[in-house]
Amino acid sequence: MEPDYIISWKVAGIALGLLLTLATALVQPLGVSTQFVVSDAVVAHKVAPEFAESNAYLSKYGEKEDWGVGYGWMLVLGMFVGGGVAAMLLRKRQPQQDKGSMPSMWQARFGDSVVKRDMAAFGGGVLLLFGARLAGGCTSGHMISGISQLAVSSFLFGVTAFGAAILMAHFLYRTRQG
Amino acid sequence: MSTLIIGFLIGCAFGTILYLSGATSYRRILGTLRLQDMWIIKLMATAIGVGTLGIYLLDLGGLAHMSVKPAYLWGVGLGGLIFGVGWAVSGFCPGTCVVAAAEGKKDAMFTVLGAFVGAFLFSLAFPVIESTLISRANFGSITLEDLLGFNGIYIAIPFSLALLGLAFFVLKDRYE
């Protein structure tokens, strides 16, 4: 049987833990969700500068002189480039089940509609970032980096995020009783 | 300036690891959340196990640049719940949707788009949210070290071993 992975969770987990340690030694831990705000703020300052300055949250990022595009933003750009290049080079080795924009698990449960899948992906994205900004971080910043620093807030985030996600996944894939 | 380059390179490595390990895959994420495929749980437990040990060893030498997020209980708790629902519905998190979009997955591009909208909606709601959910019950940037009152390395070592043990010996690969 073909392996259904390119690298195992063991290799990936150890590599990610070492990368986090390296990042903490050199600059600061990993984080992603803040950068969506930074990007929004950069655009807002371009398109509607008065609005951006009047907004208590956006005005913290994306200043005219200093866009706030720093270590964190470059990190997310790197994720896009690194992930994209890896995908180009290793596409052949990627397991069939991990390919494509229509997951077979989704398809079996919710049908073939691409619009339905994309709307769920969009709506999920809205909730992801609203929740992440409210909580102050996401899977990388709170769960991986935060729990590794033994941060109290990150343990709370880990429990509530995993709890809600597990309940929601079971609700979405509940089996109908005849 | 060099900080920007370091950030970019660390990001490249991070994105590559997420792609190679299948963390950008819907079947892995939903498999985990449906408690069937333990891949992502094991990956995260291993990463946190190694990371905790690494960070607190750095801290012993005074070399860790920590960044501990403040514990405002209502905002963090409610934010976690909302995030969790979005996670299960989209099958991505803010990091993996970026990498999956780079892979060319169209659903992930919609998640990225939604994420920009969600961040924007949050910025509109921020004034109300700050006075209600963030400034109340805010205990600041506290860690278990502060809470328990002894050196974090004594918490980090058993905690790391427990997570690594869970990933390597306790959890099975799949549950039906």
mmCIF file of C-alpha atoms in Angstrom:
data_model
loop_
_atom_site.group_PDB
_atom_site.id
_atom_site.type_symbol
_atom_site.label_atom_id
_atom_site.label_comp_id
_atom_site.label_asym_id
_atom_site.label_seq_id
_atom_site.Cartn_x
_atom_site.Cartn_y
_atom_site.Cartn_z
ATOM 1 C CA MET A 1 0.000 0.000 0.000
ATOM 2 C CA GLU A 2 1.148 3.547 -0.761
ATOM 3 C CA PRO A 3 1.866 5.569 2.384
ATOM 4 C CA ASP A 4 -0.888 8.131 2.937
ATOM 5 C CA TYR A 5 1.544 10.883 3.926
ATOM 6 C CA ILE A 6 4.731 12.600 2.753
ATOM 7 C CA ILE A 7 6.246 13.041 6.226
ATOM 8 C CA SER A 8 4.825 11.460 9.380
ATOM 9 C CA TRP A 9 3.347 13.317 12.370
ATOM 10 C CA LYS A 10 6.447 12.311 14.340
ATOM 11 C CA VAL A 11 8.870 14.032 11.972
ATOM 12 C CA ALA A 12 6.539 17.007 11.491
ATOM 13 C CA GLY A 13 5.814 17.403 15.211
ATOM 14 C CA ILE A 14 9.486 17.300 16.223
ATOM 15 C CA ALA A 15 10.434 19.682 13.376
ATOM 16 C CA LEU A 16 7.673 22.115 14.361
ATOM 17 C CA GLY A 17 8.691 22.027 18.033
ATOM 18 C CA LEU A 18 12.330 22.733 17.099
ATOM 19 C CA LEU A 19 11.249 25.514 14.713
ATOM 20 C CA LEU A 20 9.193 27.104 17.490
ATOM 21 C CA THR A 21 12.212 26.917 19.820
ATOM 22 C CA LEU A 22 14.425 28.501 17.159
ATOM 23 C CA ALA A 23 11.899 31.282 16.505
ATOM 24 C CA THR A 24 11.637 31.986 20.251
ATOM 25 C CA ALA A 25 15.433 32.140 20.539
ATOM 26 C CA LEU A 26 15.856 34.456 17.542
ATOM 27 C CA VAL A 27 12.828 36.785 17.572
ATOM 28 C CA GLN A 28 9.540 35.567 19.071
ATOM 29 C CA PRO A 29 7.150 32.586 18.846
ATOM 30 C CA LEU A 30 4.995 31.727 15.831
ATOM 31 C CA GLY A 31 1.663 33.395 15.100
ATOM 32 C CA VAL A 32 -0.601 33.953 12.130
ATOM 33 C CA SER A 33 -3.957 35.548 12.876
ATOM 34 C CA THR A 34 -2.701 39.062 13.751
ATOM 35 C CA GLN A 35 -1.413 39.398 10.198
ATOM 36 C CA PHE A 36 -4.911 39.321 8.730
ATOM 37 C CA VAL A 37 -5.603 42.494 10.728
ATOM 38 C CA VAL A 38 -2.302 44.026 9.653
ATOM 39 C CA SER A 39 -3.200 43.356 6.006
ATOM 40 C CA ASP A 40 -6.713 44.766 6.500
ATOM 41 C CA ALA A 41 -5.213 47.822 8.178
ATOM 42 C CA VAL A 42 -2.714 48.425 5.369
ATOM 43 C CA VAL A 43 -5.554 48.329 2.823
ATOM 44 C CA ALA A 44 -7.835 50.469 5.025
ATOM 45 C CA HIS A 45 -5.132 53.113 5.403
ATOM 46 C CA LYS A 46 -4.800 53.224 1.614
ATOM 47 C CA VAL A 47 -8.494 53.215 0.739
ATOM 48 C CA ALA A 48 -10.074 55.098 3.618
ATOM 49 C CA PRO A 49 -7.368 56.661 5.807
ATOM 50 C CA GLU A 50 -9.742 58.676 7.989
ATOM 51 C CA PHE A 51 -11.829 55.633 8.783
ATOM 52 C CA ALA A 52 -8.706 53.577 9.514
ATOM 53 C CA GLU A 53 -7.373 56.182 11.937
ATOM 54 C CA SER A 54 -10.716 56.521 13.686
ATOM 55 C CA ASN A 55 -10.997 52.780 14.269
ATOM 56 C CA ALA A 56 -9.460 51.853 17.602
ATOM 57 C CA TYR A 57 -8.270 48.467 16.353
ATOM 58 C CA LEU A 58 -7.117 49.180 12.792
ATOM 59 C CA SER A 59 -5.303 52.350 13.840
ATOM 60 C CA LYS A 60 -2.920 50.203 15.885
ATOM 61 C CA TYR A 61 -1.629 48.618 12.672
ATOM 62 C CA GLY A 62 -0.806 49.748 9.155
ATOM 63 C CA GLU A 63 0.366 53.287 9.925
ATOM 64 C CA LYS A 64 1.318 55.428 6.960
ATOM 65 C CA GLU A 65 4.974 55.652 7.889
ATOM 66 C CA ASP A 66 5.201 52.221 9.463
ATOM 67 C CA TRP A 67 2.864 49.650 7.969
ATOM 68 C CA GLY A 68 3.374 47.232 10.803
ATOM 69 C CA VAL A 69 4.609 44.761 8.219
ATOM 70 C CA GLY A 70 7.289 43.119 10.307
ATOM 71 C CA TYR A 71 8.508 39.734 11.436
ATOM 72 C CA GLY A 72 4.985 38.330 11.781
ATOM 73 C CA TRP A 73 3.793 39.406 8.360
ATOM 74 C CA MET A 74 6.942 38.102 6.692
ATOM 75 C CA LEU A 75 6.401 34.824 8.502
ATOM 76 C CA VAL A 76 2.945 34.403 6.952
ATOM 77 C CA LEU A 77 4.275 35.417 3.536
ATOM 78 C CA GLY A 78 6.963 32.764 4.036
ATOM 79 C CA MET A 79 4.292 30.174 4.836
ATOM 80 C CA PHE A 80 2.583 30.960 1.538
ATOM 81 C CA VAL A 81 5.832 30.800 -0.432
ATOM 82 C CA GLY A 82 7.281 27.779 1.404
ATOM 83 C CA GLY A 83 4.029 25.826 1.255
ATOM 84 C CA GLY A 84 3.511 26.754 -2.390
ATOM 85 C CA VAL A 85 7.019 25.743 -3.451
ATOM 86 C CA ALA A 86 6.823 22.466 -1.502
ATOM 87 C CA ALA A 87 3.490 21.744 -3.183
ATOM 88 C CA MET A 88 4.937 22.410 -6.632
ATOM 89 C CA LEU A 89 7.955 20.184 -6.068
ATOM 90 C CA LEU A 90 6.237 17.321 -4.297
ATOM 91 C CA ARG A 91 2.761 17.236 -5.819
ATOM 92 C CA LYS A 92 3.376 13.723 -7.142
ATOM 93 C CA ARG A 93 4.062 12.401 -3.675
ATOM 94 C CA GLN A 94 1.005 14.008 -2.092
ATOM 95 C CA PRO A 95 -1.616 11.352 -1.230
ATOM 96 C CA GLN A 96 -4.655 11.415 -3.506
ATOM 97 C CA GLN A 97 -7.013 12.011 -0.532
ATOM 98 C CA ASP A 98 -5.199 15.244 0.334
ATOM 99 C CA LYS A 99 -5.488 16.769 -3.122
ATOM 100 C CA GLY A 100 -8.079 19.055 -4.638
ATOM 101 C CA SER A 101 -10.630 21.647 -3.572
ATOM 102 C CA MET A 102 -13.505 19.230 -2.928
ATOM 103 C CA PRO A 103 -12.720 16.912 0.002
ATOM 104 C CA SER A 104 -14.274 13.477 -0.495
ATOM 105 C CA MET A 105 -15.474 13.375 3.124
ATOM 106 C CA TRP A 106 -17.368 16.626 2.554
ATOM 107 C CA GLN A 107 -18.715 15.408 -0.776
ATOM 108 C CA ALA A 108 -20.062 12.185 0.713
ATOM 109 C CA ARG A 109 -21.968 14.141 3.366
ATOM 110 C CA PHE A 110 -22.994 17.402 1.638
ATOM 111 C CA GLY A 111 -23.020 16.544 -2.075
ATOM 112 C CA ASP A 112 -21.214 17.787 -5.156
ATOM 113 C CA SER A 113 -22.075 21.499 -4.977
ATOM 114 C CA VAL A 114 -18.888 23.549 -5.242
ATOM 115 C CA VAL A 115 -20.803 26.677 -4.216
ATOM 116 C CA LYS A 116 -21.929 24.992 -0.994
ATOM 117 C CA ARG A 117 -18.366 23.938 -0.133
ATOM 118 C CA ASP A 118 -16.922 27.357 -0.956
ATOM 119 C CA MET A 119 -19.615 29.172 1.038
ATOM 120 C CA ALA A 120 -18.870 26.966 4.062
ATOM 121 C CA ALA A 121 -15.152 27.614 3.596
ATOM 122 C CA PHE A 122 -15.836 31.369 3.424
ATOM 123 C CA GLY A 123 -18.209 31.449 6.407
ATOM 124 C CA GLY A 124 -15.819 29.304 8.406
ATOM 125 C CA GLY A 125 -13.035 31.768 7.586
ATOM 126 C CA VAL A 126 -15.100 34.696 8.899
ATOM 127 C CA LEU A 127 -15.709 32.867 12.201
ATOM 128 C CA LEU A 128 -12.064 31.740 12.430
ATOM 129 C CA LEU A 129 -10.652 35.237 12.349
ATOM 130 C CA PHE A 130 -13.392 36.884 14.393
ATOM 131 C CA GLY A 131 -12.835 34.252 17.071
ATOM 132 C CA ALA A 132 -9.052 34.350 16.814
ATOM 133 C CA ARG A 133 -8.874 38.142 17.146
ATOM 134 C CA LEU A 134 -11.316 38.102 20.057
ATOM 135 C CA ALA A 135 -9.195 35.458 21.795
ATOM 136 C CA GLY A 136 -5.887 37.063 20.775
ATOM 137 C CA GLY A 137 -4.508 34.179 18.707
ATOM 138 C CA CYS A 138 -5.150 31.008 16.732
ATOM 139 C CA THR A 139 -3.798 27.475 16.427
ATOM 140 C CA SER A 140 -0.219 28.655 15.960
ATOM 141 C CA GLY A 141 -0.096 31.633 18.317
ATOM 142 C CA HIS A 142 -2.328 30.316 21.091
ATOM 143 C CA MET A 143 -2.267 26.531 20.913
ATOM 144 C CA ILE A 144 1.233 25.698 19.708
ATOM 145 C CA SER A 145 3.254 28.744 20.809
ATOM 146 C CA GLY A 146 1.051 29.734 23.753
ATOM 147 C CA ILE A 147 0.698 26.348 25.409
ATOM 148 C CA SER A 148 4.425 25.744 24.874
ATOM 149 C CA GLN A 149 5.012 28.878 26.970
ATOM 150 C CA LEU A 150 2.578 27.458 29.555
ATOM 151 C CA ALA A 151 0.350 30.533 29.093
ATOM 152 C CA VAL A 152 -2.896 30.342 31.074
ATOM 153 C CA SER A 153 -4.891 32.083 28.312
ATOM 154 C CA SER A 154 -3.689 29.549 25.739
ATOM 155 C CA PHE A 155 -4.813 26.549 27.792
ATOM 156 C CA LEU A 156 -8.260 28.165 27.994
ATOM 157 C CA PHE A 157 -8.255 28.795 24.238
ATOM 158 C CA GLY A 158 -7.121 25.234 23.514
ATOM 159 C CA VAL A 159 -9.957 23.745 25.566
ATOM 160 C CA THR A 160 -12.731 25.992 24.217
ATOM 161 C CA ALA A 161 -11.573 25.869 20.575
ATOM 162 C CA PHE A 162 -11.098 22.094 20.486
ATOM 163 C CA GLY A 163 -14.318 21.597 22.470
ATOM 164 C CA ALA A 164 -16.431 23.699 20.104
ATOM 165 C CA ALA A 165 -14.743 22.245 17.008
ATOM 166 C CA ILE A 166 -15.304 18.639 18.116
ATOM 167 C CA LEU A 167 -18.964 19.311 18.936
ATOM 168 C CA MET A 168 -19.495 21.138 15.630
ATOM 169 C CA ALA A 169 -17.782 18.374 13.628
ATOM 170 C CA HIS A 170 -19.996 15.761 15.286
ATOM 171 C CA PHE A 171 -23.058 17.896 14.609
ATOM 172 C CA LEU A 172 -22.111 18.332 10.932
ATOM 173 C CA TYR A 173 -21.448 14.611 10.491
ATOM 174 C CA ARG A 174 -24.202 13.312 12.770
ATOM 175 C CA THR A 175 -25.778 10.108 11.551
ATOM 176 C CA ARG A 176 -29.501 10.392 11.089
ATOM 177 C CA GLN A 177 -31.450 7.872 13.103
ATOM 178 C CA GLY A 178 -34.113 6.215 10.956
ATOM 179 C CA MET B 1 15.959 44.298 8.624
ATOM 180 C CA SER B 2 17.402 40.892 9.344
ATOM 181 C CA THR B 3 14.369 40.200 11.528
ATOM 182 C CA LEU B 4 12.237 40.348 8.407
ATOM 183 C CA ILE B 5 14.430 37.797 6.639
ATOM 184 C CA ILE B 6 14.426 35.501 9.671
ATOM 185 C CA GLY B 7 10.620 35.776 9.783
ATOM 186 C CA PHE B 8 10.354 34.899 6.113
ATOM 187 C CA LEU B 9 12.646 31.870 6.410
ATOM 188 C CA ILE B 10 10.915 30.559 9.530
ATOM 189 C CA GLY B 11 7.599 31.008 7.725
ATOM 190 C CA CYS B 12 8.906 29.035 4.731
ATOM 191 C CA ALA B 13 9.876 26.160 7.013
ATOM 192 C CA PHE B 14 6.534 26.352 8.855
ATOM 193 C CA GLY B 15 4.520 26.301 5.612
ATOM 194 C CA THR B 16 6.586 23.425 4.250
ATOM 195 C CA ILE B 17 6.050 21.332 7.395
ATOM 196 C CA LEU B 18 2.286 21.964 7.309
ATOM 197 C CA TYR B 19 2.081 20.924 3.661
ATOM 198 C CA LEU B 20 4.308 17.836 3.941
ATOM 199 C CA SER B 21 2.513 16.516 7.030
ATOM 200 C CA GLY B 22 -0.972 16.779 5.524
ATOM 201 C CA ALA B 23 -2.078 19.444 8.035
ATOM 202 C CA THR B 24 -3.687 21.354 5.156
ATOM 203 C CA SER B 25 -5.902 18.391 4.365
ATOM 204 C CA TYR B 26 -9.631 18.431 5.174
ATOM 205 C CA ARG B 27 -9.699 14.686 5.867
ATOM 206 C CA ARG B 28 -6.960 15.057 8.500
ATOM 207 C CA ILE B 29 -8.582 18.033 10.248
ATOM 208 C CA LEU B 30 -12.137 16.704 10.226
ATOM 209 C CA GLY B 31 -10.859 13.189 10.927
ATOM 210 C CA THR B 32 -9.284 14.598 14.098
ATOM 211 C CA LEU B 33 -12.313 16.661 15.109
ATOM 212 C CA ARG B 34 -14.574 13.635 14.574
ATOM 213 C CA LEU B 35 -12.138 11.764 16.853
ATOM 214 C CA GLN B 36 -11.366 9.150 14.210
ATOM 215 C CA ASP B 37 -7.942 10.068 12.789
ATOM 216 C CA MET B 38 -5.491 11.093 15.548
ATOM 217 C CA TRP B 39 -2.846 12.427 13.134
ATOM 218 C CA ILE B 40 -3.247 16.149 13.875
ATOM 219 C CA ILE B 41 -3.595 15.591 17.639
ATOM 220 C CA LYS B 42 -0.368 13.606 17.657
ATOM 221 C CA LEU B 43 1.398 16.193 15.504
ATOM 222 C CA MET B 44 0.321 19.040 17.796
ATOM 223 C CA ALA B 45 1.073 17.142 21.019
ATOM 224 C CA THR B 46 4.573 16.355 19.714
ATOM 225 C CA ALA B 47 5.176 19.943 18.574
ATOM 226 C CA ILE B 48 4.008 21.345 21.915
ATOM 227 C CA GLY B 49 5.973 18.704 23.846
ATOM 228 C CA VAL B 50 9.217 19.569 22.053
ATOM 229 C CA GLY B 51 8.396 23.299 22.025
ATOM 230 C CA THR B 52 7.678 23.514 25.766
ATOM 231 C CA LEU B 53 10.916 21.795 26.631
ATOM 232 C CA GLY B 54 12.842 23.906 24.107
ATOM 233 C CA ILE B 55 11.404 27.220 25.276
ATOM 234 C CA TYR B 56 11.878 26.547 28.985
ATOM 235 C CA LEU B 57 15.445 25.311 28.417
ATOM 236 C CA LEU B 58 16.101 28.569 26.547
ATOM 237 C CA ASP B 59 14.477 30.409 29.444
ATOM 238 C CA LEU B 60 16.907 28.796 31.903
ATOM 239 C CA GLY B 61 19.713 30.480 29.974
ATOM 240 C CA GLY B 62 17.716 33.715 29.703
ATOM 241 C CA LEU B 63 17.513 33.300 25.927
ATOM 242 C CA ALA B 64 13.763 32.943 25.362
ATOM 243 C CA HIS B 65 11.912 35.840 23.740
ATOM 244 C CA MET B 66 8.538 34.891 25.124
ATOM 245 C CA SER B 67 5.288 36.465 24.078
ATOM 246 C CA VAL B 68 2.542 35.417 26.480
ATOM 247 C CA LYS B 69 -0.988 36.402 25.543
ATOM 248 C CA PRO B 70 -3.092 38.051 28.268
ATOM 249 C CA ALA B 71 -5.707 35.911 30.009
ATOM 250 C CA TYR B 72 -8.987 37.845 29.714
ATOM 251 C CA LEU B 73 -11.269 34.952 30.445
ATOM 252 C CA TRP B 74 -14.485 36.010 28.667
ATOM 253 C CA GLY B 75 -12.879 37.099 25.406
ATOM 254 C CA VAL B 76 -10.456 34.181 25.179
ATOM 255 C CA GLY B 77 -13.145 31.633 26.064
ATOM 256 C CA LEU B 78 -15.809 33.010 23.735
ATOM 257 C CA GLY B 79 -13.243 33.625 20.984
ATOM 258 C CA GLY B 80 -12.149 30.005 21.296
ATOM 259 C CA LEU B 81 -15.717 28.785 20.888
ATOM 260 C CA ILE B 82 -16.337 30.913 17.779
ATOM 261 C CA PHE B 83 -12.961 29.887 16.360
ATOM 262 C CA GLY B 84 -13.751 26.218 16.961
ATOM 263 C CA VAL B 85 -17.004 26.402 15.013
ATOM 264 C CA GLY B 86 -15.217 28.107 12.105
ATOM 265 C CA TRP B 87 -12.492 25.473 12.249
ATOM 266 C CA ALA B 88 -14.945 22.583 11.929
ATOM 267 C CA VAL B 89 -17.026 24.297 9.223
ATOM 268 C CA SER B 90 -14.099 25.302 6.997
ATOM 269 C CA GLY B 91 -11.679 22.491 7.808
ATOM 270 C CA PHE B 92 -8.857 25.021 8.014
ATOM 271 C CA CYS B 93 -7.250 27.277 10.589
ATOM 272 C CA PRO B 94 -5.724 30.703 9.840
ATOM 273 C CA GLY B 95 -2.310 29.198 9.109
ATOM 274 C CA THR B 96 -3.316 26.124 7.149
ATOM 275 C CA CYS B 97 -5.735 28.058 4.908
ATOM 276 C CA VAL B 98 -2.806 30.213 3.754
ATOM 277 C CA VAL B 99 -0.691 27.165 2.898
ATOM 278 C CA ALA B 100 -3.628 25.292 1.308
ATOM 279 C CA ALA B 101 -4.395 28.371 -0.800
ATOM 280 C CA ALA B 102 -0.759 28.376 -1.947
ATOM 281 C CA GLU B 103 -1.249 24.713 -2.875
ATOM 282 C CA GLY B 104 -4.046 25.866 -5.171
ATOM 283 C CA LYS B 105 -7.044 24.658 -3.162
ATOM 284 C CA LYS B 106 -9.969 26.898 -4.073
ATOM 285 C CA ASP B 107 -11.977 26.258 -0.905
ATOM 286 C CA ALA B 108 -8.951 27.438 1.094
ATOM 287 C CA MET B 109 -8.855 30.655 -0.939
ATOM 288 C CA PHE B 110 -12.442 31.280 0.154
ATOM 289 C CA THR B 111 -11.393 30.691 3.765
ATOM 290 C CA VAL B 112 -8.591 33.254 3.361
ATOM 291 C CA LEU B 113 -11.128 35.707 1.932
ATOM 292 C CA GLY B 114 -13.508 35.017 4.821
ATOM 293 C CA ALA B 115 -10.630 35.484 7.245
ATOM 294 C CA PHE B 116 -9.972 39.012 5.952
ATOM 295 C CA VAL B 117 -13.682 39.774 6.373
ATOM 296 C CA GLY B 118 -13.768 38.250 9.877
ATOM 297 C CA ALA B 119 -10.756 40.300 10.976
ATOM 298 C CA PHE B 120 -12.415 43.422 9.566
ATOM 299 C CA LEU B 121 -15.729 42.718 11.319
ATOM 300 C CA PHE B 122 -13.800 42.259 14.546
ATOM 301 C CA SER B 123 -12.124 45.638 14.122
ATOM 302 C CA LEU B 124 -15.583 47.229 13.713
ATOM 303 C CA ALA B 125 -16.865 45.494 16.835
ATOM 304 C CA PHE B 126 -13.691 46.155 18.835
ATOM 305 C CA PRO B 127 -14.810 49.251 20.807
ATOM 306 C CA VAL B 128 -17.801 47.397 22.259
ATOM 307 C CA ILE B 129 -15.895 44.167 22.757
ATOM 308 C CA GLU B 130 -12.958 45.815 24.505
ATOM 309 C CA SER B 131 -15.067 47.347 27.254
ATOM 310 C CA THR B 132 -17.095 44.175 27.826
ATOM 311 C CA LEU B 133 -15.085 41.054 27.013
ATOM 312 C CA ILE B 134 -11.449 42.144 27.123
ATOM 313 C CA SER B 135 -11.027 44.613 29.971
ATOM 314 C CA ARG B 136 -13.092 42.539 32.424
ATOM 315 C CA ALA B 137 -11.710 39.463 34.173
ATOM 316 C CA ASN B 138 -8.320 40.224 32.614
ATOM 317 C CA PHE B 139 -5.505 38.590 34.548
ATOM 318 C CA GLY B 140 -2.761 39.799 32.207
ATOM 319 C CA SER B 141 0.049 37.762 30.614
ATOM 320 C CA ILE B 142 0.267 34.993 33.182
ATOM 321 C CA THR B 143 1.785 31.525 32.810
ATOM 322 C CA LEU B 144 1.517 28.403 34.945
ATOM 323 C CA GLU B 145 4.892 29.455 36.368
ATOM 324 C CA ASP B 146 3.334 32.666 37.734
ATOM 325 C CA LEU B 147 0.237 30.819 38.895
ATOM 326 C CA LEU B 148 2.026 28.000 40.712
ATOM 327 C CA GLY B 149 4.969 30.070 41.912
ATOM 328 C CA PHE B 150 7.904 27.850 40.997
ATOM 329 C CA ASN B 151 10.348 27.723 38.080
ATOM 330 C CA GLY B 152 8.612 26.821 34.825
ATOM 331 C CA ILE B 153 11.144 24.132 33.928
ATOM 332 C CA TYR B 154 9.706 21.931 36.699
ATOM 333 C CA ILE B 155 6.307 22.187 35.012
ATOM 334 C CA ALA B 156 7.696 22.018 31.467
ATOM 335 C CA ILE B 157 9.542 18.691 31.904
ATOM 336 C CA PRO B 158 6.633 16.559 33.175
ATOM 337 C CA PHE B 159 4.186 18.350 30.853
ATOM 338 C CA SER B 160 6.403 17.654 27.801
ATOM 339 C CA LEU B 161 6.906 14.028 28.764
ATOM 340 C CA ALA B 162 3.159 13.578 29.238
ATOM 341 C CA LEU B 163 2.378 15.041 25.800
ATOM 342 C CA LEU B 164 5.084 13.023 24.045
ATOM 343 C CA GLY B 165 3.967 9.878 25.860
ATOM 344 C CA LEU B 166 0.390 10.538 24.804
ATOM 345 C CA ALA B 167 1.399 10.965 21.159
ATOM 346 C CA PHE B 168 3.899 8.118 20.913
ATOM 347 C CA PHE B 169 2.459 5.454 23.222
ATOM 348 C CA VAL B 170 -1.105 6.106 24.353
ATOM 349 C CA LEU B 171 -3.148 7.239 21.376
ATOM 350 C CA LYS B 172 -3.875 4.853 18.544
ATOM 351 C CA ASP B 173 -3.676 6.096 14.943
ATOM 352 C CA ARG B 174 -7.376 5.607 14.328
ATOM 353 C CA TYR B 175 -10.559 5.088 16.295
ATOM 354 C CA GLU B 176 -13.691 3.896 14.584
#
